[in-house]
mmCIF file of C-alpha atoms in Angstrom:
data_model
loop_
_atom_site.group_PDB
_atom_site.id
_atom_site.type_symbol
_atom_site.label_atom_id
_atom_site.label_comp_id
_atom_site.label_asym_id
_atom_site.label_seq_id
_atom_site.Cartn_x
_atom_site.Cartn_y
_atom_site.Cartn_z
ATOM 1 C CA UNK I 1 -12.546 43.580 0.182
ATOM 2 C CA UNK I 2 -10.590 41.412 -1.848
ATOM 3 C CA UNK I 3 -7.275 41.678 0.488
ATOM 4 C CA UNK I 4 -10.136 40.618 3.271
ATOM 5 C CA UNK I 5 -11.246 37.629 0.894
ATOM 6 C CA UNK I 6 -7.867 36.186 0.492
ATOM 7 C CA UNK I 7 -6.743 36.247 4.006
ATOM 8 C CA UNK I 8 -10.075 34.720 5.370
ATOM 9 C CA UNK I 9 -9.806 31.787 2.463
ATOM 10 C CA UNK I 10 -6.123 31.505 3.311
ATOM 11 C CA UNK I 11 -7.384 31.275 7.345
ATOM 12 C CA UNK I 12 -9.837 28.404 6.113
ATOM 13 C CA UNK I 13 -7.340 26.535 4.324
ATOM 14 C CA UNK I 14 -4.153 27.517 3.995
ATOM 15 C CA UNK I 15 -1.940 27.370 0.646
ATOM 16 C CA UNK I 16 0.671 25.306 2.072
ATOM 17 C CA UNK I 17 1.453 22.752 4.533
ATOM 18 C CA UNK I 18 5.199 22.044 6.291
ATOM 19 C CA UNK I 19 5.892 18.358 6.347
ATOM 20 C CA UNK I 20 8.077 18.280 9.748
ATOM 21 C CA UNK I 21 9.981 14.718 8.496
ATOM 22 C CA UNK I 22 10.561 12.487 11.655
ATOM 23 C CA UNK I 23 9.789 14.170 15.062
ATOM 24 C CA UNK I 24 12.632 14.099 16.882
ATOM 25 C CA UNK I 25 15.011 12.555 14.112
ATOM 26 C CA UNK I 26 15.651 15.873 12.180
ATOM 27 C CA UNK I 27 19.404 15.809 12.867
ATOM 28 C CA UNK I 28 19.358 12.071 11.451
ATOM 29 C CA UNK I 29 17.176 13.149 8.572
ATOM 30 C CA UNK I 30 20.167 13.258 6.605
ATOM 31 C CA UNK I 31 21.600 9.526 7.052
ATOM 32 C CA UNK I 32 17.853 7.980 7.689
ATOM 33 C CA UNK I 33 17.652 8.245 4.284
ATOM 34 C CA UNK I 34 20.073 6.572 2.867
ATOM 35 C CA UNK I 35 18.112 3.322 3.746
ATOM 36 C CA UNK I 36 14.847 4.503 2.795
ATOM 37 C CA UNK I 37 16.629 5.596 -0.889
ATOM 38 C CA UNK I 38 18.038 2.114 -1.169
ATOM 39 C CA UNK I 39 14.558 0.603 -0.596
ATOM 40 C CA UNK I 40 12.676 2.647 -3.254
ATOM 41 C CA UNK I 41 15.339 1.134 -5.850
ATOM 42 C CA UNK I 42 15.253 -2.002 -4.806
ATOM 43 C CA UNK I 43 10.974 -1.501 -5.243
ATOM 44 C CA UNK I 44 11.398 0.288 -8.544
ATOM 45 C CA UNK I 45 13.767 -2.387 -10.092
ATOM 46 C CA UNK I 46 11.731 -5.098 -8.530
ATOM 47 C CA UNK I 47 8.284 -3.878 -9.400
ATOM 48 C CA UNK I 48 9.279 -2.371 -12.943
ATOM 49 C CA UNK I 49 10.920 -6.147 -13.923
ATOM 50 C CA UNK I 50 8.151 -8.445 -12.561
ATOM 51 C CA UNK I 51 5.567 -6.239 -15.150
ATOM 52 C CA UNK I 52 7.890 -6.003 -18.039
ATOM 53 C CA UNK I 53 8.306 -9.642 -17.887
ATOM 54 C CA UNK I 54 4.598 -10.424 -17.485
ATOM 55 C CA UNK I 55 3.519 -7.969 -19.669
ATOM 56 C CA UNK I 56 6.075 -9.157 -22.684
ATOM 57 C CA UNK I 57 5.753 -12.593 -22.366
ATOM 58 C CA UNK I 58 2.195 -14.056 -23.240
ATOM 59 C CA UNK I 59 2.589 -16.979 -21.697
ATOM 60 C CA UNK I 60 2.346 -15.626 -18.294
ATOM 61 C CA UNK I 61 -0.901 -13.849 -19.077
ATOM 62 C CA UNK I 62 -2.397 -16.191 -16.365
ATOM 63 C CA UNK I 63 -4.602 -15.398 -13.653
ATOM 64 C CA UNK I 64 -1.803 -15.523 -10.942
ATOM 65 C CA UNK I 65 0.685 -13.262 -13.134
ATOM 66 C CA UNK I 66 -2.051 -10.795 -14.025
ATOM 67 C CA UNK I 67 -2.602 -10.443 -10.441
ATOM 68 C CA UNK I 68 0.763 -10.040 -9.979
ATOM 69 C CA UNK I 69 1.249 -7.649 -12.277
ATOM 70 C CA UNK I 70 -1.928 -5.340 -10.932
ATOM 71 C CA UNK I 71 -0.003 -5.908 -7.204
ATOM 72 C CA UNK I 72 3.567 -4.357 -8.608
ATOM 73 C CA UNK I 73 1.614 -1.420 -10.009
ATOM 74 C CA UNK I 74 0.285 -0.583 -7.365
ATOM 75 C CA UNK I 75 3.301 -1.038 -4.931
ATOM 76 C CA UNK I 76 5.047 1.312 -7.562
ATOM 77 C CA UNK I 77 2.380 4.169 -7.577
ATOM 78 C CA UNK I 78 2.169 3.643 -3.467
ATOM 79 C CA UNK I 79 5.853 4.305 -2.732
ATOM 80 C CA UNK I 80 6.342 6.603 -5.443
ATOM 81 C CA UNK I 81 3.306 8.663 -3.760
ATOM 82 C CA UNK I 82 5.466 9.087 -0.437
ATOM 83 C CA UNK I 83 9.219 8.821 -1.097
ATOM 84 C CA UNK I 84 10.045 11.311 -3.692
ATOM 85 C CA UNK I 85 9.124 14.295 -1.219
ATOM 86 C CA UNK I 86 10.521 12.566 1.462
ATOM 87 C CA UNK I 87 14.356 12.633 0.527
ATOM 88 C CA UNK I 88 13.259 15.936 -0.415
ATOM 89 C CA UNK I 89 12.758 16.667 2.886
ATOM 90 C CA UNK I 90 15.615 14.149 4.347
ATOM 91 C CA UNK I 91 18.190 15.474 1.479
ATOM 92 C CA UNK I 92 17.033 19.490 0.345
ATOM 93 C CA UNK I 93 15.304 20.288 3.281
ATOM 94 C CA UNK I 94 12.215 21.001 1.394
ATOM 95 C CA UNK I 95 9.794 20.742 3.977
ATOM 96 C CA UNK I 96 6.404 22.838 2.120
ATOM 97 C CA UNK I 97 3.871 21.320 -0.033
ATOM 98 C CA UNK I 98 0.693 23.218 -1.697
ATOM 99 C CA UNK I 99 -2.693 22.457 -0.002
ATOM 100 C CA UNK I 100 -3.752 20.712 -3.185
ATOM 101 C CA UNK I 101 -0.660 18.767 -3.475
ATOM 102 C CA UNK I 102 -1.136 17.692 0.049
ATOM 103 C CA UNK I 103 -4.971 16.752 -0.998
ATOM 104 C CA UNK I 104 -3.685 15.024 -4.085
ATOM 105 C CA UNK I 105 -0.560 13.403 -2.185
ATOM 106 C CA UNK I 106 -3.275 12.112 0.650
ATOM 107 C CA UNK I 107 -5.971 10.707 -2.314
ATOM 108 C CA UNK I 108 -2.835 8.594 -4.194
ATOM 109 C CA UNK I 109 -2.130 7.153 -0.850
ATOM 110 C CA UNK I 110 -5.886 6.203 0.508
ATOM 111 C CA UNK I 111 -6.232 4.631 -3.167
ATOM 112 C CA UNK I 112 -3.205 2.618 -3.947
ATOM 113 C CA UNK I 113 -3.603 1.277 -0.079
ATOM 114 C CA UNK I 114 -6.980 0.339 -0.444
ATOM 115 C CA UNK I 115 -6.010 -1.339 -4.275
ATOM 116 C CA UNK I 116 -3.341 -3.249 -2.718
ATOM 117 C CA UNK I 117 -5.731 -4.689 -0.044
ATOM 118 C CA UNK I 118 -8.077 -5.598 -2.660
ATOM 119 C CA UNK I 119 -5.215 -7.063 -4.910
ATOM 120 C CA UNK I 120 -3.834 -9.227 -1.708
ATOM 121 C CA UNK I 121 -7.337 -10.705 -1.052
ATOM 122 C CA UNK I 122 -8.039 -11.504 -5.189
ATOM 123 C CA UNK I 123 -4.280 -13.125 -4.654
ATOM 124 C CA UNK I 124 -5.681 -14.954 -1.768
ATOM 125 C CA UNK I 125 -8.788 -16.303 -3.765
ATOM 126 C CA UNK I 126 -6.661 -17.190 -7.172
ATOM 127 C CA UNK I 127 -4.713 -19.682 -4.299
ATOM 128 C CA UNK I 128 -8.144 -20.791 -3.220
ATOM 129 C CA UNK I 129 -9.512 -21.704 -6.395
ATOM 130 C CA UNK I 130 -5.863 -23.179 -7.473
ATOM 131 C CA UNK I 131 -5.498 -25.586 -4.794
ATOM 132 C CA UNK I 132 -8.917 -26.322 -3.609
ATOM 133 C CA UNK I 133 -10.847 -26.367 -6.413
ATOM 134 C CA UNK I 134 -8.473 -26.983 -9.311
ATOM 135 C CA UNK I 135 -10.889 -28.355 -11.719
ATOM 136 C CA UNK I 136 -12.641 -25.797 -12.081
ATOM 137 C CA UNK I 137 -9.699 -22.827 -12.264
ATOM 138 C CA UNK I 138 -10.183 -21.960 -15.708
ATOM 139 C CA UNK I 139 -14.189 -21.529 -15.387
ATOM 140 C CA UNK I 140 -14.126 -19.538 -12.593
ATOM 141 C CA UNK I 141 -10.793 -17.111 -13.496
ATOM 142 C CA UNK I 142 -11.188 -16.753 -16.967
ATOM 143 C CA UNK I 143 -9.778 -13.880 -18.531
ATOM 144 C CA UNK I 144 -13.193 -12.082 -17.991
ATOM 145 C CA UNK I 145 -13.762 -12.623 -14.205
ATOM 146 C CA UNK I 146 -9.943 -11.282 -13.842
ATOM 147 C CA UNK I 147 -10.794 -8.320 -15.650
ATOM 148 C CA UNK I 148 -13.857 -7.494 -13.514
ATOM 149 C CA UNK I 149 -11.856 -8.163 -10.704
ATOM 150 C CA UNK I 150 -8.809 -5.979 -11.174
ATOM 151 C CA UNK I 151 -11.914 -3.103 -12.159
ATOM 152 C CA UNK I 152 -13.606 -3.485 -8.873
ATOM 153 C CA UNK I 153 -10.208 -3.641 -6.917
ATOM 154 C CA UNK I 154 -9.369 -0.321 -8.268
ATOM 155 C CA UNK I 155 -12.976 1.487 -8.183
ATOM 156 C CA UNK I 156 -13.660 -0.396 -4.929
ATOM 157 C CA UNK I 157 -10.590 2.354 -3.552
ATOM 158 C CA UNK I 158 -11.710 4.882 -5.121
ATOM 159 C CA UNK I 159 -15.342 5.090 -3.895
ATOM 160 C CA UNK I 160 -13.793 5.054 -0.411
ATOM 161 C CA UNK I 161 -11.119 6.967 -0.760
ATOM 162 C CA UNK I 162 -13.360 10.284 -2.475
ATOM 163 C CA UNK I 163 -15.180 11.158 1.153
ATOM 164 C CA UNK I 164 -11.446 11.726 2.423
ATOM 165 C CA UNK I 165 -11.274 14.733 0.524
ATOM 166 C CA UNK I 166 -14.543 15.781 0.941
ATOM 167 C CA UNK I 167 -13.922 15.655 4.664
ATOM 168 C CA UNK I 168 -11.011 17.326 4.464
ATOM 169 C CA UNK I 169 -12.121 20.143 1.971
ATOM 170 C CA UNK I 170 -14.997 21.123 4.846
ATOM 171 C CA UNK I 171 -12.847 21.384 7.378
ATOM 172 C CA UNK I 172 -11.379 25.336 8.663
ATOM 173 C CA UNK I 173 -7.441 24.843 9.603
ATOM 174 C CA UNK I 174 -7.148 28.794 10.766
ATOM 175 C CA UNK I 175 -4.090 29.121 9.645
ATOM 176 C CA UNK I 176 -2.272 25.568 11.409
ATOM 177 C CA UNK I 177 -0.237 24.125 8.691
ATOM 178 C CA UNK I 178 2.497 22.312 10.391
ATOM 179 C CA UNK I 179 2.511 18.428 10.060
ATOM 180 C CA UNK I 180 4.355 15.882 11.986
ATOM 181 C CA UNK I 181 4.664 13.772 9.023
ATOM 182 C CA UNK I 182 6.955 12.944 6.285
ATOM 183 C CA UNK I 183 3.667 12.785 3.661
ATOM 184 C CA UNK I 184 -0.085 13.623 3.802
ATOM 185 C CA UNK I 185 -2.413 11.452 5.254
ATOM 186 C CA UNK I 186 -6.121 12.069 6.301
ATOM 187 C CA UNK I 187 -5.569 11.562 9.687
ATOM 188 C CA UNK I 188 -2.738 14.272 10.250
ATOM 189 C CA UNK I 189 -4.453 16.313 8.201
ATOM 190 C CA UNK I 190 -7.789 16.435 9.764
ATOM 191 C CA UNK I 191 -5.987 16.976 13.483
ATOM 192 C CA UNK I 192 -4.444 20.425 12.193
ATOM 193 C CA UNK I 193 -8.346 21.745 11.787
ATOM 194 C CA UNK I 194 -9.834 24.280 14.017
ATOM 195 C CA UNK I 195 -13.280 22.293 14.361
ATOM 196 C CA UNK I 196 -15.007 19.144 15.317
ATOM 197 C CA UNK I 197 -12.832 16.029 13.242
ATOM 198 C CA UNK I 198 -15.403 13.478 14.671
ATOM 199 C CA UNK I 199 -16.803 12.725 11.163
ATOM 200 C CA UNK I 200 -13.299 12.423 10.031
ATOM 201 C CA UNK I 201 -12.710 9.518 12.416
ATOM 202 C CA UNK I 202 -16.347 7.800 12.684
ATOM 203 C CA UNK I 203 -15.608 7.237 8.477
ATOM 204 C CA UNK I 204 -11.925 6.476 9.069
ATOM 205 C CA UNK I 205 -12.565 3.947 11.598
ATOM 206 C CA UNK I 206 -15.480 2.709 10.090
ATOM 207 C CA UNK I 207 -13.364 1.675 6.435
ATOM 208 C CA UNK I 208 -10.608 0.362 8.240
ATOM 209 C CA UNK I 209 -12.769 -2.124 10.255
ATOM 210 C CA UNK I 210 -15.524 -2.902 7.227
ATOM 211 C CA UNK I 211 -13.321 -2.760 4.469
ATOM 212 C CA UNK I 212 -9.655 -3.200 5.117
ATOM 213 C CA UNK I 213 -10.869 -5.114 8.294
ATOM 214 C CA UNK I 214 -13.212 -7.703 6.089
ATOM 215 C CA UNK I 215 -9.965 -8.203 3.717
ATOM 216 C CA UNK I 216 -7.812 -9.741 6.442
ATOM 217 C CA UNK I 217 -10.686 -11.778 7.281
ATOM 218 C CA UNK I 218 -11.488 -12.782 3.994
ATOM 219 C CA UNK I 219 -7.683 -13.324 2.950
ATOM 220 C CA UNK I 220 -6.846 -15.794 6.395
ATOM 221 C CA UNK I 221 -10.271 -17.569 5.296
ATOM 222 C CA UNK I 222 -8.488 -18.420 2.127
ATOM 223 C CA UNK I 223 -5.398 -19.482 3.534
ATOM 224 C CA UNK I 224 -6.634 -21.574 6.069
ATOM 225 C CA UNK I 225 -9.129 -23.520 3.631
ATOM 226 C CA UNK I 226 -5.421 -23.629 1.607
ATOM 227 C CA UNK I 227 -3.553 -25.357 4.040
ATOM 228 C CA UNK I 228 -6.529 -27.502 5.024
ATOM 229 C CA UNK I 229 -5.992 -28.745 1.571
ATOM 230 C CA UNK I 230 -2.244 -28.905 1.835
ATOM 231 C CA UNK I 231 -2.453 -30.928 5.215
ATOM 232 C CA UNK I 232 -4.835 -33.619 2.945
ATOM 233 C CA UNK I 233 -1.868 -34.157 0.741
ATOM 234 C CA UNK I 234 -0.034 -37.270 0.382
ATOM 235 C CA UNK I 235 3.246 -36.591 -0.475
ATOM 236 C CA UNK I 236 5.149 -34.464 2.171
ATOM 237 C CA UNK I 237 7.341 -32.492 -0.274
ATOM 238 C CA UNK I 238 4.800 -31.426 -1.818
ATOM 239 C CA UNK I 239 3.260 -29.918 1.489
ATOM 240 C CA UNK I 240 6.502 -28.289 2.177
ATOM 241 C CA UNK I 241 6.746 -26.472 -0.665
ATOM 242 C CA UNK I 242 2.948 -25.283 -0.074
ATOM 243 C CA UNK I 243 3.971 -24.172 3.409
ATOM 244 C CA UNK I 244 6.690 -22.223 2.401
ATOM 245 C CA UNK I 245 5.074 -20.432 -0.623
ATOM 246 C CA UNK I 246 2.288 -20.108 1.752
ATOM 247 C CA UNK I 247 4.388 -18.987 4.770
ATOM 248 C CA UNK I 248 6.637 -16.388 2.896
ATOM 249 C CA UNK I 249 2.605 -14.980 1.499
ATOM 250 C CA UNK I 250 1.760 -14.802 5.139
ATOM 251 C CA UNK I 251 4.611 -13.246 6.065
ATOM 252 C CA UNK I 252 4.315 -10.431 3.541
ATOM 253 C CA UNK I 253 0.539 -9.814 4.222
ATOM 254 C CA UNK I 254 1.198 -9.476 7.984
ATOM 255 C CA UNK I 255 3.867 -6.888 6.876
ATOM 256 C CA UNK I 256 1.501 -5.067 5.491
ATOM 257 C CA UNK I 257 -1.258 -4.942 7.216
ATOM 258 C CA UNK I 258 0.443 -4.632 10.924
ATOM 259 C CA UNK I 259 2.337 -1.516 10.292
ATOM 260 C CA UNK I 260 -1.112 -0.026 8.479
ATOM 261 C CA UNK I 261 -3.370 -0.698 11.351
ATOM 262 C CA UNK I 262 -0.679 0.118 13.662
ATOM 263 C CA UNK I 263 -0.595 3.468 12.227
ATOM 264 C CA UNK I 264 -4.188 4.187 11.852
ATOM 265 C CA UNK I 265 -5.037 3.386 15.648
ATOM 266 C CA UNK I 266 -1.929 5.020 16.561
ATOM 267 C CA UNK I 267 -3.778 8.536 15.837
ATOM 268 C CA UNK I 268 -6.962 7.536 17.522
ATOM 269 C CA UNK I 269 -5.569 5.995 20.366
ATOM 270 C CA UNK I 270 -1.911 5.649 20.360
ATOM 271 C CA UNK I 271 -1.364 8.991 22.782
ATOM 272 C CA UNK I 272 1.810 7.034 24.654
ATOM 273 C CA UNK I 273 3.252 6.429 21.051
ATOM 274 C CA UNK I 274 6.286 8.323 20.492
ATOM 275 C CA UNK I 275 6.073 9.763 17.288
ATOM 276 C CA UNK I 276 9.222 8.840 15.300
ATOM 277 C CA UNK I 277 7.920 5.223 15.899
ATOM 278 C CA UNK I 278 4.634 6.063 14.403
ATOM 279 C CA UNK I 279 6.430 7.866 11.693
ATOM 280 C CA UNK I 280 9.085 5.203 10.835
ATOM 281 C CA UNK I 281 6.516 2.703 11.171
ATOM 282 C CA UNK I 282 4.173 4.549 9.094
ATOM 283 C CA UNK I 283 6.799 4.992 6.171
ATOM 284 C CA UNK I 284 7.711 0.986 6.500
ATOM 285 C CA UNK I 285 4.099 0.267 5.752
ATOM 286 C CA UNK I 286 3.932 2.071 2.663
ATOM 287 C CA UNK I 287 8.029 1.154 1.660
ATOM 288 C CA UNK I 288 8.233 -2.830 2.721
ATOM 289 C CA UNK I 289 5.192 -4.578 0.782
ATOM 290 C CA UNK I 290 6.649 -3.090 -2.754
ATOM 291 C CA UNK I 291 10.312 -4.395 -1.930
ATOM 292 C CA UNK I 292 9.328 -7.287 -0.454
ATOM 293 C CA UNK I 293 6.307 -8.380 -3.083
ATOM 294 C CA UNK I 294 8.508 -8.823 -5.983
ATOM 295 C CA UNK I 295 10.692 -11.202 -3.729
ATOM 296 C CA UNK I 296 8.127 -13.344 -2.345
ATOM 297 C CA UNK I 297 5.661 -13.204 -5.126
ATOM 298 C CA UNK I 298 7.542 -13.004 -8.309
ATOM 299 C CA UNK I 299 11.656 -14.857 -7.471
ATOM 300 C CA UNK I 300 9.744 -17.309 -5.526
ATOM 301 C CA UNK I 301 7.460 -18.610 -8.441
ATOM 302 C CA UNK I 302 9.782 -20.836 -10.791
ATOM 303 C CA UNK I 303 8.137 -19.019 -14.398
ATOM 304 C CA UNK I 304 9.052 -15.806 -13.194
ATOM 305 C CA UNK I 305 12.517 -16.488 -11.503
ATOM 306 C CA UNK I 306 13.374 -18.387 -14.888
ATOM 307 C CA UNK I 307 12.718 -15.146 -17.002
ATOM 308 C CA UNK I 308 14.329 -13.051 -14.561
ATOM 309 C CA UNK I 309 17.288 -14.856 -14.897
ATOM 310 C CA UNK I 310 17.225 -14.927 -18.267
ATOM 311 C CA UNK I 311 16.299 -11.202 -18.758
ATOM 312 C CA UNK I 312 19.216 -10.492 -17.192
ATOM 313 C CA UNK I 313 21.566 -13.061 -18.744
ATOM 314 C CA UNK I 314 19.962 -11.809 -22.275
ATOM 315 C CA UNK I 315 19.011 -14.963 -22.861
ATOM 316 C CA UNK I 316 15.037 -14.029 -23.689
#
């Protein structure tokens, strides 16, 4: 009876999964990585410094820099989600993952996307209230408001994220554990089950439009009010450095967002695909925002490059 137990519990959900890597790529598993290695340095360096130095230094314990801050954590705890078990997979050959860690792997993911999001719109609103309504910064972001703010970004995730496992828990797998994937997400999970998925994707699709969907709406709102403001400027120096803080902002918000929703239609729709580019693409998503953010968002702003420089100088 108990033999009988196990095997139909292990039929319902197994005990491990197989991460496959990239379809198609396994033979250039071993130099793929290399890049993908570099990246997550560059990240960890990057994200590590920009909260050391806000986090030490009171006198960046601004609105801007506390967002700032919330954004590198979260770019740290989303790569270092994925990449560790990928070049264990690229580099060992380690391929198998436990059925919780795949659950727990998938939840870290769901969350520190949906935080980011949430982080990238308060950004968006902090540039609002800067430039548009700069008499009244202080009011409106005091140290209060940022507080509940950085709360609801990370709660907001979480409330959405919790179904995902629920969905997944109820669904039998009978005994398909294979995933063409270098990590878990609830999308490849849910299309290794052995019965109906279609509340897997009605919720799915119905976050990514609401949600993730009503941040990029929310977040170009902000930016074109922004460079309605810039455009009223008088002096045209100071409107090109607004359009290149403004552009390089842009640039990394379409970097992150593009490769996300490329990847979530991709399994809905994407059939004609071929799945190393979803992969790749799919790994970019969750690699590029926390190399790039530091860059863009931290050397680009004059207080931070200036302590940067002089962190690494030892001049503090």
């Amino acid at each position: 009876m108990l033999s009988a137990s196990l095997t139909n519990d292990t039929a319902f959900h197994p005990s491990t999964f197989i991460l496959l890597g990239i379809p198609g790529m396994q033979d250039q598993h071993m130099w793929a990585a290399i890049p993908f290695c570099s990246m997550y340095i560059l990240a960890l360096i990057g994200n590590g410094t920009i909260i050391y130095i806000i986090m030490t230094d009171r006198t960046l314990h601004e609105p801007m820099y506390l967002f700032l801050c919330l954004l590198s954590f979260t770019d740290l705890i989303l790569c270092s989600t994925t990449l560790p078990k990928m070049l264990t997979i690229f580099w060992l050959r380690s391929h198998i993952i436990s059925y919780h860690g795949c659950l727990t792997q998938m939840f870290f993911v769901h969350t520190a996307s949906g935080t980011e999001s949430a982080v990238l719109l308060a950004m968006a609103f902090d540039r609002y209230v800067a430039i548009c309504r700069p008499l009244h910064y202080t009011s409106i972001l005091n140290a209060a408001v940022i507080g509940k703010m950085g709360l609801a970004c990370v709660v907001r995730a979480l409330l959405f994220v919790f179904p995902f496992v629920i969905l997944i828990e109820r669904l039998p797998f009978c005994g398909h554990h294979i995933i063409p994937h270098t990590y878990c997400e609830h999308m490849g999970i849910a299309k290794l089950a052995c019965a109906s998925i279609k509340p897997n994707t009605i919720y799915g699709l119905t976050v990514a439009l609401s949600v993730t969907g009503m941040d990029v709406v929310l977040i170009a709102t902000s930016y074109g009010l922004i460079l309605r403001a810039v455009l009223r400027l008088p002096s045209k120096d100071a409107q090109s450095r607004a359009f290149s803080t403004c552009g390089a902002h842009i640039c990394v918000i379409l970097l992150f967002y593009v490769p996300a929703f490329f990847s979530f239609f991709t399994h809905r729709f994407g059939h004609q695909v071929p799945p190393h580019v979803h992969i790749v693409l799919a790994n970019l998503y969750l690699l590029m925002p926390p190399v790039l953010n530091p860059l863009v968002y931290g050397i680009n702003t004059k207080q931070i490059r200036l302590r940067i420089f002089g962190f690494f100088m030892g001049r503090r």
